[in-house]
Coordinates of C-alpha atoms in Angstrom, one line a residue:
Chain A
M1 CA 24.5 20.4 53.3
S2 CA 27.2 22.9 52.5
V3 CA 28.6 23.0 49.1
C4 CA 32.4 23.5 48.2
T5 CA 33.3 26.1 45.5
Q6 CA 34.3 23.3 43.0
C7 CA 30.8 21.7 43.4
M8 CA 29.3 25.2 43.2
R9 CA 31.2 25.6 39.9
A10 CA 30.0 22.2 38.8
L11 CA 26.4 23.0 39.5
R12 CA 26.5 26.3 37.7
R13 CA 28.0 24.6 34.7
Q14 CA 25.2 22.0 34.9
A15 CA 22.5 24.7 35.0
R16 CA 24.1 26.5 32.1
L17 CA 24.2 23.2 30.1
E18 CA 20.5 22.5 30.8
Q19 CA 19.6 26.1 29.8
L20 CA 21.5 25.6 26.5
T21 CA 19.8 22.1 26.0
L22 CA 16.5 23.7 26.8
S23 CA 17.0 26.4 24.0
Q24 CA 18.3 23.8 21.5
T25 CA 15.2 21.5 22.0
R26 CA 12.7 24.1 21.0
P27 CA 12.7 23.4 17.3
S28 CA 12.0 19.7 17.9
Q29 CA 9.0 20.8 20.1
L30 CA 7.5 21.9 16.8
R31 CA 6.9 18.3 16.1
C32 CA 4.1 18.5 18.5
L33 CA 2.2 20.0 15.6
S34 CA 1.9 16.5 14.4
T35 CA -0.4 14.0 16.0
T36 CA 2.6 12.7 17.9
S37 CA 2.0 15.4 20.3
A38 CA -1.2 13.7 21.3
R39 CA 0.8 10.8 22.3
Y40 CA 3.0 12.6 24.5
Q41 CA 0.5 14.9 25.9
Q42 CA -2.3 12.8 26.9
P43 CA -1.3 9.5 28.7
Q44 CA -5.0 8.6 29.6
A45 CA -5.7 8.2 25.8
Q46 CA -3.2 5.4 25.4
S47 CA -3.1 1.9 26.6
K48 CA -0.3 0.1 25.0
P49 CA 0.5 -3.2 26.8
E50 CA 3.7 -3.9 24.9
S51 CA 5.3 -0.7 26.0
Q52 CA 8.0 -0.7 28.5
V53 CA 6.2 -0.2 31.8
Q54 CA 8.1 -0.8 34.9
P55 CA 6.0 -1.8 37.9
G56 CA 5.2 1.1 40.2
T57 CA 5.9 3.7 37.8
P58 CA 3.2 5.6 35.9
P59 CA 2.4 4.2 32.4
S60 CA 4.9 5.2 29.8
I61 CA 3.4 6.8 26.6
L62 CA 6.4 5.9 24.7
T63 CA 5.1 4.8 21.2
T64 CA 8.1 5.6 19.0
A65 CA 11.5 4.0 18.8
P66 CA 13.7 5.9 21.2
T67 CA 15.7 8.5 19.6
I68 CA 17.5 11.6 20.7
T69 CA 14.6 13.9 20.2
S70 CA 11.6 11.5 20.7
N71 CA 12.6 10.0 24.0
L72 CA 11.1 12.6 26.3
A73 CA 9.0 9.8 28.1
A74 CA 11.9 7.3 28.6
D75 CA 12.5 6.0 32.0
A76 CA 16.4 6.5 32.3
P77 CA 18.1 3.8 34.5
P78 CA 18.2 4.5 37.5
P79 CA 14.8 6.6 37.5
A80 CA 15.4 10.1 38.8
P81 CA 14.9 10.4 42.5
A82 CA 12.7 13.5 42.7
A83 CA 11.3 14.5 39.4
G84 CA 9.4 17.3 40.9
S85 CA 11.9 19.2 42.9
P86 CA 14.3 21.1 40.7
S87 CA 16.8 22.0 43.5
N88 CA 17.5 18.5 44.2
A89 CA 17.8 17.2 40.6
P90 CA 21.2 19.1 39.7
T91 CA 22.8 18.0 42.9
S92 CA 21.8 14.3 42.6
A93 CA 22.7 14.4 38.8
S94 CA 26.1 16.0 39.4
S95 CA 26.9 13.8 42.4
Q96 CA 26.0 10.6 40.8
V97 CA 27.8 10.9 37.3
P98 CA 29.8 13.8 35.8
A99 CA 27.9 13.8 32.5
P100 CA 24.3 12.6 32.8
S101 CA 23.0 10.7 29.7
T102 CA 20.8 12.6 27.1
A103 CA 17.7 10.8 28.2
E104 CA 18.4 11.7 31.9
M105 CA 18.8 15.3 30.8
Q106 CA 15.8 15.4 28.7
K107 CA 13.8 13.9 31.4
Q108 CA 14.8 16.6 33.9
I109 CA 14.0 19.3 31.3
S110 CA 10.7 17.9 30.6
S111 CA 9.8 17.6 34.2
R112 CA 10.6 21.2 34.7
L113 CA 8.9 22.4 31.6
G114 CA 5.6 20.9 32.1
S115 CA 4.3 20.0 35.6
S116 CA 2.2 17.4 33.9
R117 CA 1.9 16.3 30.4
V118 CA -1.8 16.4 30.5
G119 CA -2.8 19.6 29.0
G120 CA 0.7 19.9 27.6
G121 CA 3.8 21.9 28.3
I122 CA 5.5 24.7 26.6
G123 CA 5.8 22.8 23.4
H124 CA 2.0 22.2 23.2
K125 CA 1.5 25.9 23.8
I126 CA 3.9 26.8 21.0
A127 CA 2.2 24.5 18.7
T128 CA -1.3 25.7 19.5
S129 CA -0.4 29.3 19.1
L130 CA 1.5 28.8 15.8
R131 CA -1.5 26.8 14.6
S132 CA -3.9 29.7 15.2
A133 CA -1.6 32.3 13.9
A134 CA -0.3 30.6 10.8
K135 CA -2.9 28.2 9.9
S136 CA -2.0 27.5 6.1
T137 CA 1.7 27.5 7.0
T138 CA 1.3 24.7 9.5
E139 CA -1.2 22.8 7.5
T140 CA 1.4 20.7 6.0
Y141 CA 2.8 19.6 9.3
I142 CA -0.7 18.5 10.3
T143 CA -1.2 16.6 7.0
Y144 CA 2.3 14.9 7.5
G145 CA 1.2 13.8 10.9
L146 CA -2.2 12.5 10.2
T147 CA -1.1 10.8 7.0
E148 CA 1.9 9.2 9.1
A149 CA -0.7 7.8 11.6
M150 CA -2.8 6.4 8.8
F151 CA 0.0 4.9 7.0
K152 CA 1.6 3.1 10.0
S153 CA -1.8 1.5 10.5
C154 CA -1.8 0.4 6.9
A155 CA 1.8 -1.0 7.1
A156 CA 1.1 -2.9 10.3
Q157 CA -1.6 -5.2 8.7
A158 CA 0.9 -7.7 6.9
P159 CA 4.2 -6.9 8.5
Y160 CA 7.2 -9.0 7.5
T161 CA 10.9 -9.0 8.2
I162 CA 13.9 -11.0 7.0
P163 CA 15.7 -12.6 9.9
E164 CA 19.0 -10.9 10.5
D165 CA 21.2 -13.8 9.6
Q166 CA 19.6 -13.9 6.1
R167 CA 19.9 -10.3 5.2
M168 CA 23.6 -10.3 4.0
G169 CA 23.0 -13.1 1.5
V170 CA 25.3 -11.4 -1.1
Y171 CA 28.2 -11.7 1.2
T172 CA 27.5 -14.8 3.4
G173 CA 25.8 -16.8 0.6
K174 CA 23.0 -17.6 3.1
G175 CA 20.1 -15.5 1.8
P176 CA 16.6 -15.8 2.4
P177 CA 14.3 -18.6 0.8
K178 CA 12.9 -17.7 -2.5
N179 CA 9.3 -18.6 -3.7
A180 CA 8.2 -19.6 -7.3
R181 CA 8.3 -15.9 -8.3
A182 CA 11.9 -15.6 -7.1
E183 CA 10.9 -13.2 -4.4
D184 CA 12.6 -13.2 -1.0
V185 CA 10.3 -14.9 1.6
G186 CA 10.6 -13.6 5.1
V187 CA 8.7 -14.1 8.3
P188 CA 5.9 -12.1 9.9
E189 CA 7.1 -9.4 11.9
T190 CA 6.0 -9.6 15.6
S191 CA 7.3 -6.3 17.1
V192 CA 5.1 -3.9 15.2
P193 CA 2.9 -1.9 17.5
G194 CA -0.8 -2.4 16.9
S195 CA -0.2 -5.2 14.6
Q196 CA -1.2 -8.8 15.0
G197 CA 2.1 -10.0 13.6
A198 CA 2.0 -13.6 12.5
Q199 CA -1.7 -13.8 13.6
S200 CA -2.6 -11.2 11.0
W201 CA -5.7 -12.2 9.0
W202 CA -3.8 -11.8 5.8
F203 CA -1.2 -14.5 6.8
T204 CA -3.5 -16.9 8.5
R205 CA -6.8 -16.8 6.7
L206 CA -5.8 -15.7 3.4
G207 CA -2.6 -17.7 3.3
L208 CA -0.4 -14.9 1.9
E209 CA 3.4 -15.1 2.0
P210 CA 5.3 -12.7 4.2
T211 CA 7.1 -10.9 1.2
F212 CA 7.8 -7.5 0.2
S213 CA 5.4 -7.7 -2.6
V214 CA 2.5 -9.0 -0.3
W215 CA 3.3 -6.2 2.2
S216 CA 3.3 -3.5 -0.4
Q217 CA 0.0 -4.7 -1.9
V218 CA -1.7 -4.9 1.4
C219 CA -0.4 -1.5 2.2
F220 CA -1.9 -0.2 -1.0
L221 CA -5.2 -1.8 -0.4
H222 CA -5.5 -0.1 3.0
M223 CA -4.3 3.2 1.6
Y224 CA -6.7 2.9 -1.1
I225 CA -9.5 2.6 1.4
L226 CA -8.4 5.6 3.1
T227 CA -8.0 7.5 -0.3
V228 CA -11.6 6.8 -0.9
K229 CA -12.5 8.7 2.3
L230 CA -9.9 11.4 1.6
R231 CA -11.7 12.2 -1.5
T232 CA -14.4 13.6 0.4
L233 CA -12.2 16.6 1.5
P234 CA -13.8 19.8 0.3
D235 CA -10.7 21.0 -1.5
Q236 CA -9.0 19.0 -4.3
R237 CA -5.6 20.6 -3.6
T238 CA -5.8 19.4 0.2
Y239 CA -6.9 15.9 -1.0
M240 CA -3.9 15.7 -3.3
E241 CA -1.6 16.8 -0.5
Y242 CA -2.8 14.1 1.6
Q243 CA -2.4 11.5 -1.3
R244 CA 1.1 12.8 -1.8
Y245 CA 2.1 12.5 1.9
L246 CA 0.6 9.0 2.1
L247 CA 2.5 7.9 -0.8
E248 CA 5.7 9.7 0.6
H249 CA 5.4 7.7 3.8
F250 CA 5.1 4.5 1.9
S251 CA 8.0 5.2 -0.4
S252 CA 10.2 6.0 2.6
V253 CA 9.3 2.8 4.4
A254 CA 9.6 0.7 1.2
E255 CA 13.1 2.1 0.6
D256 CA 14.1 1.4 4.2
K257 CA 13.1 -2.2 3.7
M258 CA 14.9 -2.6 0.4
I259 CA 18.1 -1.4 2.1
L260 CA 17.8 -3.0 5.3
L261 CA 16.1 -6.3 4.4
H262 CA 17.1 -7.1 0.9
G263 CA 20.4 -5.4 0.7
M264 CA 19.7 -3.1 -2.1
N265 CA 22.5 -0.6 -1.5
A266 CA 22.5 0.6 -5.2
R267 CA 20.3 3.8 -5.4
G268 CA 19.5 3.2 -9.1
V269 CA 17.9 -0.3 -8.5
R270 CA 15.8 1.2 -5.5
N271 CA 14.7 4.1 -7.7
K272 CA 13.7 1.6 -10.3
Y273 CA 11.6 -0.4 -8.0
L274 CA 10.1 2.9 -6.4
K275 CA 9.0 4.1 -9.8
D276 CA 7.6 0.7 -10.4
L277 CA 5.7 0.8 -7.0
F278 CA 4.3 4.3 -8.1
V279 CA 3.0 3.0 -11.2
Q280 CA 1.4 0.0 -9.4
W281 CA -0.2 2.5 -6.9
R282 CA -1.7 4.5 -9.8
G283 CA -2.9 1.3 -11.5
I284 CA -4.4 0.0 -8.2
Q285 CA -6.3 3.3 -7.7
Y286 CA -7.8 3.1 -11.2
A287 CA -8.7 -0.6 -11.0
Y288 CA -10.2 -0.5 -7.5
D289 CA -12.1 2.6 -8.4
Q290 CA -13.5 0.8 -11.5
G291 CA -14.4 -2.2 -9.3
L292 CA -16.1 -0.2 -6.7
V293 CA -18.7 1.1 -9.1
S294 CA -18.9 -1.8 -11.6
G295 CA -19.6 -4.4 -9.0
D296 CA -18.1 -7.3 -7.0
A297 CA -16.9 -9.3 -10.0
V298 CA -14.9 -6.5 -11.4
L299 CA -13.6 -5.7 -7.9
A300 CA -12.6 -9.3 -7.5
G301 CA -10.7 -9.3 -10.8
A302 CA -8.8 -6.2 -9.6
V303 CA -8.0 -7.8 -6.3
W304 CA -6.9 -11.2 -7.9
R305 CA -4.6 -9.3 -10.4
N306 CA -2.8 -7.1 -7.8
L307 CA -2.9 -9.2 -4.5
W308 CA -2.6 -12.6 -6.1
K309 CA -0.6 -11.5 -9.2
A310 CA -3.3 -13.2 -11.4
D311 CA -2.4 -16.5 -10.2
E312 CA -4.1 -19.2 -12.0
E313 CA -4.5 -21.6 -8.9
V314 CA -6.1 -18.9 -6.7
D315 CA -8.7 -19.7 -4.2
W316 CA -11.6 -17.6 -5.2
E317 CA -13.1 -17.8 -1.7
K318 CA -10.3 -15.8 -0.3
V319 CA -10.6 -13.2 -3.1
A320 CA -14.2 -12.9 -2.2
L321 CA -13.2 -12.5 1.5
V322 CA -11.0 -9.5 0.4
V323 CA -13.8 -8.0 -1.5
G324 CA -16.0 -8.2 1.4
F325 CA -13.5 -6.7 3.6
M326 CA -12.8 -3.7 1.3
R327 CA -16.6 -2.9 0.9
R328 CA -17.2 -3.0 4.6
A329 CA -14.1 -0.9 5.5
I330 CA -15.0 1.8 3.0
A331 CA -18.7 2.0 4.0
G332 CA -17.6 2.2 7.7
L333 CA -15.6 5.4 7.0
A334 CA -18.3 7.3 5.4
D335 CA -19.7 9.3 8.5
S336 CA -16.3 9.8 10.4
D337 CA -14.0 12.7 10.4
I338 CA -10.5 12.4 9.0
N339 CA -8.9 13.4 12.3
D340 CA -10.9 10.9 14.2
I341 CA -10.0 8.1 11.8
A342 CA -6.3 8.9 12.2
T343 CA -6.6 8.9 15.9
N344 CA -8.5 5.7 16.0
L345 CA -6.1 4.0 13.5
Q346 CA -3.1 5.2 15.6
Q347 CA -4.4 3.5 18.7
S348 CA -5.2 0.0 17.4
S349 CA -6.1 -2.0 14.4
Q350 CA -9.5 -2.6 15.7
Y351 CA -11.3 -0.8 13.0
W352 CA -9.7 -3.2 10.3
E353 CA -10.4 -6.3 12.5
Q354 CA -14.0 -5.4 12.8
A355 CA -14.4 -5.3 9.0
Q356 CA -12.9 -8.8 8.8
Q357 CA -15.4 -10.2 11.2
G358 CA -18.2 -12.5 9.7
L359 CA -17.0 -12.7 6.2
D360 CA -16.5 -16.4 6.1
G361 CA -20.2 -16.9 6.8
M362 CA -21.2 -14.5 4.0
V363 CA -19.1 -16.4 1.5
N364 CA -20.2 -19.8 2.5
L365 CA -23.9 -18.9 1.9
E366 CA -25.5 -20.7 -1.1
S367 CA -25.6 -18.5 -4.1
T368 CA -28.5 -18.4 -6.4
G369 CA -26.5 -19.5 -9.3
I370 CA -25.8 -22.9 -7.6
R371 CA -29.4 -23.3 -6.4
D372 CA -30.9 -22.5 -9.7
N373 CA -28.7 -24.5 -11.6
L374 CA -29.2 -27.8 -9.5
R375 CA -32.9 -27.1 -9.9
E376 CA -32.5 -26.9 -13.7
E377 CA -30.4 -30.0 -13.7
A378 CA -33.1 -31.9 -11.7
A379 CA -35.9 -30.6 -14.0
A380 CA -34.0 -31.8 -17.1
E381 CA -33.2 -35.3 -15.5
K382 CA -37.1 -35.5 -14.8
A383 CA -37.9 -34.5 -18.3
L384 CA -35.6 -37.4 -19.7
Chain B
M1 CA -12.4 -35.8 -14.0
A2 CA -15.9 -36.7 -15.2
S3 CA -17.0 -34.8 -18.1
N4 CA -20.5 -34.6 -16.6
S5 CA -19.1 -32.9 -13.5
I6 CA -21.6 -30.3 -12.2
A7 CA -18.9 -28.1 -10.9
L8 CA -17.2 -28.1 -14.4
K9 CA -20.6 -26.9 -15.9
H10 CA -20.8 -24.2 -13.3
W11 CA -17.3 -23.1 -14.2
S12 CA -18.2 -22.9 -17.8
R13 CA -21.2 -20.8 -17.2
I14 CA -19.1 -18.6 -15.0
I15 CA -16.4 -18.1 -17.6
S16 CA -18.9 -17.3 -20.3
R17 CA -20.8 -14.8 -18.1
W18 CA -17.5 -13.0 -16.6
P19 CA -17.4 -9.4 -17.6
V20 CA -15.1 -8.7 -20.5
D21 CA -12.2 -6.4 -19.5
K22 CA -11.4 -4.2 -22.6
V23 CA -8.5 -2.3 -21.1
R24 CA -6.2 -5.1 -19.9
P25 CA -4.5 -7.5 -22.3
E26 CA -6.3 -10.7 -23.0
S27 CA -3.5 -12.8 -22.1
V28 CA -4.1 -12.0 -18.4
S29 CA -7.8 -11.9 -18.5
F30 CA -10.0 -14.0 -16.2
Q31 CA -11.3 -16.0 -19.1
T32 CA -8.0 -17.0 -20.6
L33 CA -6.4 -18.0 -17.2
M34 CA -9.4 -19.9 -15.9
R35 CA -9.7 -21.9 -19.1
K36 CA -5.9 -22.8 -18.7
R37 CA -6.7 -23.8 -15.2
L38 CA -9.4 -26.1 -16.3
E39 CA -7.5 -27.5 -19.3
K40 CA -4.9 -28.8 -16.8
Y41 CA -7.4 -31.3 -15.5
Q42 CA -8.5 -32.4 -19.0
N43 CA -5.0 -32.9 -20.3
P44 CA -2.4 -33.4 -17.5
A45 CA 0.5 -34.5 -19.7
K46 CA 0.3 -31.4 -21.8
A47 CA -0.1 -29.1 -18.8
A48 CA 3.0 -30.7 -17.1
E49 CA 5.0 -30.1 -20.4
A50 CA 4.0 -26.5 -20.5
A51 CA 4.8 -26.0 -16.9
K52 CA 8.5 -27.1 -17.3
V53 CA 11.1 -24.4 -16.5
K54 CA 14.3 -24.6 -18.3
G55 CA 17.2 -25.7 -15.9
N56 CA 14.6 -26.4 -13.1
E57 CA 13.8 -30.0 -13.8
Y58 CA 14.7 -31.2 -10.5
N59 CA 12.5 -28.8 -8.7
I60 CA 9.4 -29.5 -10.6
R61 CA 6.7 -31.0 -8.5
A62 CA 3.8 -32.5 -10.4
A63 CA 0.8 -30.6 -9.5
D64 CA -2.0 -32.4 -7.8
L65 CA -4.2 -32.9 -10.7
T66 CA -7.1 -34.7 -9.1
W67 CA -10.5 -32.9 -9.5
D68 CA -12.0 -32.3 -6.2
E69 CA -15.6 -31.8 -6.9
A70 CA -16.5 -30.4 -3.5
K71 CA -13.7 -27.8 -3.6
E72 CA -14.6 -26.8 -7.1
M73 CA -18.2 -26.4 -6.1
K74 CA -17.2 -24.0 -3.3
Q75 CA -15.1 -22.0 -5.9
A76 CA -18.2 -21.7 -8.0
N77 CA -20.3 -20.7 -5.3
A78 CA -17.8 -17.9 -4.3
L79 CA -17.7 -16.8 -7.9
Y80 CA -21.4 -16.7 -8.1
A81 CA -21.6 -14.6 -4.9
L82 CA -19.4 -12.1 -6.6
F83 CA -21.6 -12.1 -9.6
E84 CA -24.7 -11.5 -7.5
N85 CA -23.0 -8.5 -5.8
R86 CA -23.6 -10.0 -2.5
F87 CA -20.9 -7.8 -0.8
A88 CA -21.9 -4.8 -2.5
K89 CA -25.5 -5.3 -1.1
D90 CA -24.1 -6.1 2.3
A91 CA -22.1 -2.8 2.5
P92 CA -23.3 -0.4 -0.1
F93 CA -21.1 2.3 -1.5
P94 CA -22.3 5.4 0.6
K95 CA -23.4 8.3 -1.5
K96 CA -21.1 10.6 0.4
L97 CA -18.2 8.7 -0.9
R98 CA -19.6 7.8 -4.3
F99 CA -19.9 11.5 -5.1
P100 CA -17.1 13.0 -3.2
E101 CA -17.1 16.7 -2.6
S102 CA -13.7 17.4 -4.2
Q103 CA -14.5 15.5 -7.4
P104 CA -18.2 14.6 -7.8
T105 CA -17.8 13.1 -11.2
H106 CA -14.7 11.0 -10.5
Y107 CA -16.1 7.6 -10.6
D108 CA -18.2 8.4 -13.5
D109 CA -15.1 9.6 -15.3
I110 CA -13.4 6.4 -14.6
I111 CA -16.2 4.4 -16.1
T112 CA -16.4 6.6 -19.2
E113 CA -12.7 6.5 -19.7
S114 CA -12.6 2.6 -19.4
E115 CA -15.1 2.3 -22.0
R116 CA -13.5 4.8 -24.4
A117 CA -9.9 3.9 -23.9
P118 CA -9.5 0.8 -25.9
S119 CA -11.1 2.3 -29.1
R120 CA -9.1 5.5 -29.2
G121 CA -7.0 6.3 -32.2
F122 CA -3.3 7.1 -32.2
L123 CA -3.8 10.8 -32.8
T124 CA -6.6 11.1 -30.1
K125 CA -4.2 9.4 -27.7
M126 CA -1.4 11.8 -28.5
T127 CA -3.5 15.0 -28.2
D128 CA -5.0 13.6 -24.9
K129 CA -1.4 13.0 -23.5
L130 CA -0.2 16.4 -24.6
K131 CA -3.4 18.0 -23.0
G132 CA -2.8 16.1 -19.8
M133 CA 0.9 17.4 -19.6
I134 CA -0.2 21.0 -19.3
R135 CA -2.8 21.4 -16.6
L136 CA -4.0 25.0 -16.3
R137 CA -5.8 25.9 -13.0

């Protein structure tokens, strides 16, 4: 096919543009230092049924919301005709549309950079070389990534949202319903990856409401379980870094929810609530620590005060279920490595679900207190 | 609610045996709140009066104040299970986590602190607070 000079100029321009985009995307490749690189680099490790897979195309490993730098694995409509041959790609791109979309450009670049994402492309190579050359400098990125994976799993356990038509209650007068504590009551969120949404144990079995307060308390509970494991890190400073990042992720998402779902546009109000949440988090750590060593009754008291806000009409069977869940989840983490835990939690909520199995049976067993008392009663009646 | 209800007897035993929390205020203690819960059944009119919220008369629903013996027995059973440390025995706290490498005395410090904190004098509290502000490593 002969190419006219104008098309030749367009092709050269295109190639230069791609070169420029290539050099500009290098800083974002450093994000491969986090565990997100595992998501992009190893498709066989992932099996997410809810991701956007078109029939006939290789499975997408997209797990984050599409953004300008994270959408490397997106299928741009229409799909590129020949991902493998670089000479065809510029011609097809330039002949189809004058300015291809960002997703299309990124797809072309990534197909050229790494022949296959298994084993990683240039980003992964940069990441591993930086990691071996400057271990302590890159440590914080690793911590950030691991804690992000851990936190996302915690946040997915009791996910809630406020329907869009109820979010602007201040302006439209149609806000979300309020419960007896004057909290906004939302609905369980169904689109969180790795979460059971409305079928979550916390909503179905424990009957908790989908509110911000329940979401934050359930997050804290799971974060606490992970903190107990993080304390086993050899260095206290590393442990504190992990703690700080975990709380950082929580605060960031909590603030997002305050703005988007509850319409708290005033920074001062949000800061007040965030400080309150920090105090709650510190209190929870102390209370649950005390409960772990002092016995189930003390732990149940702590769970009752935090998760159920010291409700008089609480169902103690449910509190007992949560105590059982906590103990099992903590005991199960003893022998695993932190990296393995983060990877496991990133893939699914299976670990938490396993800890929830069989607790009803345990709670329903007849306790010695009931059995003995009835015997005493019967003996007293006989004596009379 | 019959005063010879077995479940009520269990409740009284549980409330008297529940560990006393010296750190948190008594108004939110287990004992205080559970006694309030039981009193509602003994004196429904007084409880309804106490539950009224000013300006909210139309929204008040009379709580269902029938004593369900079977339900209360299950509550007592769950509380006894907690007393007996059933869940702690099912999934014991592993030694690796109980004495973590970065802070081996962490949990013991929590217990010591919770026992000492309520009886601390004002001056001791101030000195501890100042010492805690400056952490030398």
